[in-house]
């Protein structure tokens, strides 16, 4: 690990979209083996982000939904721009569960009532509601979001990055162990569901709505 790097700010240059997640038009055409390879890589990315030993801060400048929202969950702190920005996890509306690593991480961040509201409805929520649910740490004017994230990294660095690393390890080690112990079986279930007739229909319906 490069000692000159104090931490990472995960953001987007686009103030409309942080990330809307999976490229459905691309993924819906993949063979089952190719999709499985992609899906396993995505889950490994989430684990790598979640276990990154230095501060990882999400500066959410635009909509962060589905896979985009998942990426923010893997961060230590989430700062979202105020205004018409939405966050949410709509996997249930596509006929699949939330990927297992993201499910375990979400339930560490928010309480059970909030998790059920987020996952069982598949709705997207404005900044003020995400703050109330505990999904984000702060709602900030757009022009200050990235600056706030950088300031957070610097403040942790000024205290002690070594201490932060140990504190973070204590916080995440149980969830990481749960994820790794069940991941293969959960991935098999997700891939199987991705190719059911119901899910394929829902995915195609979503593509039609998106293209209008």
CSV table of C-alpha atoms in Angstrom, one decimal:
chain,number,residue,atom,x,y,z
A,1,UNK,CA,0.0,0.0,0.0
A,2,UNK,CA,1.4,3.4,-1.1
A,3,UNK,CA,2.1,5.3,2.1
A,4,UNK,CA,1.7,8.6,0.3
A,5,UNK,CA,-2.0,7.9,-0.2
A,6,UNK,CA,-4.0,9.0,2.8
A,7,UNK,CA,-7.4,7.8,1.5
A,8,UNK,CA,-9.7,7.7,-1.5
A,9,UNK,CA,-12.7,9.8,-2.5
A,10,UNK,CA,-15.1,7.9,-4.7
A,11,UNK,CA,-17.1,10.4,-6.8
A,12,UNK,CA,-18.3,11.3,-10.3
A,13,UNK,CA,-17.6,14.2,-12.6
A,14,UNK,CA,-21.3,14.1,-13.5
A,15,UNK,CA,-23.6,16.1,-11.2
A,16,UNK,CA,-26.7,14.2,-12.5
A,17,UNK,CA,-25.5,10.7,-12.1
A,18,UNK,CA,-23.1,9.3,-9.6
A,19,UNK,CA,-23.7,5.8,-11.0
A,20,UNK,CA,-26.9,4.0,-12.0
A,21,UNK,CA,-25.3,0.6,-11.6
A,22,UNK,CA,-25.1,-2.4,-14.0
A,23,UNK,CA,-25.2,-1.9,-17.7
A,24,UNK,CA,-28.3,-3.9,-18.3
A,25,UNK,CA,-28.4,-3.6,-22.1
A,26,UNK,CA,-24.9,-5.2,-22.1
A,27,UNK,CA,-25.4,-7.8,-19.4
A,28,UNK,CA,-28.8,-9.1,-20.6
A,29,UNK,CA,-27.0,-10.4,-23.7
A,30,UNK,CA,-24.3,-12.3,-21.9
A,31,UNK,CA,-24.2,-16.1,-21.6
A,32,UNK,CA,-24.6,-17.5,-18.2
A,33,UNK,CA,-20.9,-18.2,-17.8
A,34,UNK,CA,-19.9,-14.7,-18.9
A,35,UNK,CA,-22.5,-13.1,-16.6
A,36,UNK,CA,-21.2,-15.3,-13.7
A,37,UNK,CA,-17.7,-14.1,-14.3
A,38,UNK,CA,-18.9,-10.4,-14.3
A,39,UNK,CA,-21.0,-10.9,-11.2
A,40,UNK,CA,-18.2,-12.6,-9.3
A,41,UNK,CA,-15.8,-9.7,-10.3
A,42,UNK,CA,-18.4,-7.2,-9.1
A,43,UNK,CA,-18.7,-8.8,-5.7
A,44,UNK,CA,-15.0,-9.0,-5.3
A,45,UNK,CA,-14.7,-5.3,-6.1
A,46,UNK,CA,-17.3,-4.6,-3.4
A,47,UNK,CA,-15.3,-6.7,-0.9
A,48,UNK,CA,-12.0,-5.0,-1.9
A,49,UNK,CA,-13.6,-1.5,-1.4
A,50,UNK,CA,-15.2,-2.5,1.9
A,51,UNK,CA,-12.0,-3.9,3.3
A,52,UNK,CA,-9.8,-1.1,1.9
A,53,UNK,CA,-7.6,-0.2,5.0
A,54,UNK,CA,-7.6,3.5,4.5
A,55,UNK,CA,-10.4,6.0,4.5
A,56,UNK,CA,-12.8,5.6,1.6
A,57,UNK,CA,-15.3,8.4,1.3
A,58,UNK,CA,-18.3,8.5,-1.2
A,59,UNK,CA,-18.9,12.0,-2.5
A,60,UNK,CA,-22.3,11.5,-4.1
A,61,UNK,CA,-22.9,14.2,-6.7
A,62,UNK,CA,-25.8,12.7,-8.5
A,63,UNK,CA,-28.2,9.7,-8.6
A,64,UNK,CA,-26.7,6.6,-7.0
A,65,UNK,CA,-29.0,3.7,-7.6
A,66,UNK,CA,-28.8,-0.1,-7.8
A,67,UNK,CA,-25.1,-1.0,-8.4
A,68,UNK,CA,-24.2,2.6,-8.0
A,69,UNK,CA,-25.7,2.7,-4.5
A,70,UNK,CA,-23.9,-0.5,-3.7
A,71,UNK,CA,-20.6,1.1,-4.4
A,72,UNK,CA,-21.4,3.9,-1.9
A,73,UNK,CA,-22.3,1.3,0.8
A,74,UNK,CA,-18.8,-0.1,0.6
A,75,UNK,CA,-17.4,3.3,1.7
A,76,UNK,CA,-16.7,4.4,5.3
A,77,UNK,CA,-18.7,7.6,4.9
A,78,UNK,CA,-21.3,8.9,2.4
A,79,UNK,CA,-21.8,12.5,1.7
A,80,UNK,CA,-24.6,13.4,-0.8
A,81,UNK,CA,-25.5,16.6,-2.6
A,82,UNK,CA,-28.7,18.2,-1.7
A,83,UNK,CA,-31.4,18.7,-4.3
A,84,UNK,CA,-33.0,16.3,-6.7
A,85,UNK,CA,-30.6,13.4,-6.1
A,86,UNK,CA,-31.9,9.9,-5.5
A,87,UNK,CA,-30.5,6.8,-3.8
A,88,UNK,CA,-32.0,3.3,-3.7
A,89,UNK,CA,-31.7,-0.4,-4.4
A,90,UNK,CA,-34.4,-1.5,-6.9
A,91,UNK,CA,-33.2,-5.1,-7.3
A,92,UNK,CA,-36.5,-6.6,-6.1
A,93,UNK,CA,-38.3,-4.8,-9.0
A,94,UNK,CA,-36.0,-6.7,-11.4
A,95,UNK,CA,-36.7,-10.0,-9.8
A,96,UNK,CA,-33.4,-10.6,-8.0
A,97,UNK,CA,-32.2,-10.1,-4.5
A,98,UNK,CA,-29.5,-7.6,-3.5
A,99,UNK,CA,-26.1,-9.1,-4.0
A,100,UNK,CA,-25.1,-10.8,-0.8
A,101,UNK,CA,-22.0,-8.6,0.1
A,102,UNK,CA,-24.1,-5.5,-0.3
A,103,UNK,CA,-27.0,-7.0,1.8
A,104,UNK,CA,-24.7,-7.7,4.7
A,105,UNK,CA,-23.0,-4.3,4.5
A,106,UNK,CA,-26.3,-2.5,4.2
A,107,UNK,CA,-27.6,-4.2,7.4
A,108,UNK,CA,-24.5,-3.0,9.2
A,109,UNK,CA,-25.2,0.6,8.2
A,110,UNK,CA,-29.0,0.9,8.8
A,111,UNK,CA,-31.4,-0.7,11.2
A,112,UNK,CA,-33.8,-3.5,10.2
A,113,UNK,CA,-36.8,-1.2,9.6
A,114,UNK,CA,-34.8,1.0,7.2
A,115,UNK,CA,-33.3,-2.1,5.4
A,116,UNK,CA,-36.7,-3.6,4.9
A,117,UNK,CA,-38.0,-0.3,3.5
A,118,UNK,CA,-35.1,0.0,1.1
A,119,UNK,CA,-35.1,-3.6,-0.1
A,120,UNK,CA,-38.7,-4.6,0.0
A,121,UNK,CA,-40.0,-1.5,-1.9
A,122,UNK,CA,-37.2,-1.0,-4.3
A,123,UNK,CA,-37.9,2.7,-4.1
A,124,UNK,CA,-35.5,5.6,-4.7
A,125,UNK,CA,-35.2,8.2,-1.9
A,126,UNK,CA,-34.2,11.9,-1.9
A,127,UNK,CA,-31.3,13.0,0.2
A,128,UNK,CA,-33.3,14.1,3.3
A,129,UNK,CA,-34.9,10.6,3.6
A,130,UNK,CA,-31.6,8.8,3.1
A,131,UNK,CA,-30.2,10.9,6.0
A,132,UNK,CA,-33.1,10.0,8.3
A,133,UNK,CA,-32.6,6.3,7.5
A,134,UNK,CA,-28.9,6.5,8.1
A,135,UNK,CA,-28.0,5.6,4.6
A,136,UNK,CA,-25.8,8.7,4.3
A,137,UNK,CA,-23.9,10.7,6.8
A,138,UNK,CA,-24.5,14.2,5.6
A,139,UNK,CA,-26.5,16.2,3.0
A,140,UNK,CA,-24.3,19.0,1.6
A,141,UNK,CA,-24.6,21.7,-1.2
A,142,UNK,CA,-23.4,20.2,-4.4
A,143,UNK,CA,-20.4,22.5,-4.7
A,144,UNK,CA,-19.0,21.3,-1.3
A,145,UNK,CA,-19.6,17.6,-1.5
A,146,UNK,CA,-16.1,16.6,-2.9
A,147,UNK,CA,-14.4,19.2,-0.7
A,148,UNK,CA,-16.1,17.8,2.4
A,149,UNK,CA,-15.0,14.3,1.5
A,150,UNK,CA,-11.4,15.4,1.0
A,151,UNK,CA,-11.6,17.2,4.4
A,152,UNK,CA,-12.8,14.0,6.0
A,153,UNK,CA,-9.8,12.0,4.7
A,154,UNK,CA,-7.4,14.7,5.9
A,155,UNK,CA,-9.0,14.9,9.3
A,156,UNK,CA,-8.5,11.1,9.8
A,157,UNK,CA,-5.0,11.4,8.5
A,158,UNK,CA,-4.2,14.1,11.0
A,159,UNK,CA,-5.3,11.8,13.9
A,160,UNK,CA,-3.7,8.5,12.9
A,161,UNK,CA,-4.1,6.4,9.8
A,162,UNK,CA,-2.6,3.4,11.7
A,163,UNK,CA,-5.2,3.7,14.4
A,164,UNK,CA,-8.0,4.1,11.8
A,165,UNK,CA,-6.9,0.9,10.1
A,166,UNK,CA,-7.2,-1.1,13.3
A,167,UNK,CA,-10.5,0.6,14.2
A,168,UNK,CA,-11.9,-0.2,10.7
A,169,UNK,CA,-10.6,-3.8,10.9
A,170,UNK,CA,-12.5,-4.3,14.2
A,171,UNK,CA,-15.7,-2.8,12.6
A,172,UNK,CA,-15.7,-4.9,9.4
A,173,UNK,CA,-14.1,-8.2,10.3
A,174,UNK,CA,-17.3,-10.0,11.4
A,175,UNK,CA,-19.3,-8.9,8.4
A,176,UNK,CA,-16.4,-9.7,6.0
A,177,UNK,CA,-16.2,-13.3,7.5
A,178,UNK,CA,-20.0,-13.7,7.0
A,179,UNK,CA,-19.7,-12.6,3.4
A,180,UNK,CA,-16.8,-14.9,2.6
A,181,UNK,CA,-18.3,-17.9,4.3
A,182,UNK,CA,-21.5,-17.9,2.3
A,183,UNK,CA,-20.5,-16.0,-0.9
A,184,UNK,CA,-20.2,-18.9,-3.4
A,185,UNK,CA,-23.7,-20.3,-2.6
A,186,UNK,CA,-25.3,-16.9,-2.6
A,187,UNK,CA,-23.7,-16.1,-6.0
A,188,UNK,CA,-25.0,-19.3,-7.5
A,189,UNK,CA,-28.6,-18.4,-6.4
A,190,UNK,CA,-28.3,-14.8,-7.8
A,191,UNK,CA,-27.0,-16.1,-11.2
A,192,UNK,CA,-29.8,-18.7,-11.3
A,193,UNK,CA,-32.4,-16.1,-10.6
A,194,UNK,CA,-30.9,-13.7,-13.3
A,195,UNK,CA,-31.9,-16.3,-15.9
A,196,UNK,CA,-35.4,-17.1,-14.8
A,197,UNK,CA,-38.2,-16.2,-17.2
A,198,UNK,CA,-39.7,-13.8,-14.7
A,199,UNK,CA,-36.4,-11.9,-14.2
A,200,UNK,CA,-35.7,-11.8,-18.0
A,201,UNK,CA,-39.2,-10.3,-18.5
A,202,UNK,CA,-38.7,-7.7,-15.8
A,203,UNK,CA,-35.2,-6.8,-17.2
A,204,UNK,CA,-36.7,-6.3,-20.7
A,205,UNK,CA,-39.5,-4.2,-19.3
A,206,UNK,CA,-37.0,-2.0,-17.5
A,207,UNK,CA,-35.0,-1.6,-20.8
A,208,UNK,CA,-38.1,-0.6,-22.7
A,209,UNK,CA,-39.0,2.0,-20.0
A,210,UNK,CA,-35.4,3.3,-20.0
A,211,UNK,CA,-35.4,3.7,-23.8
A,212,UNK,CA,-38.5,5.8,-23.9
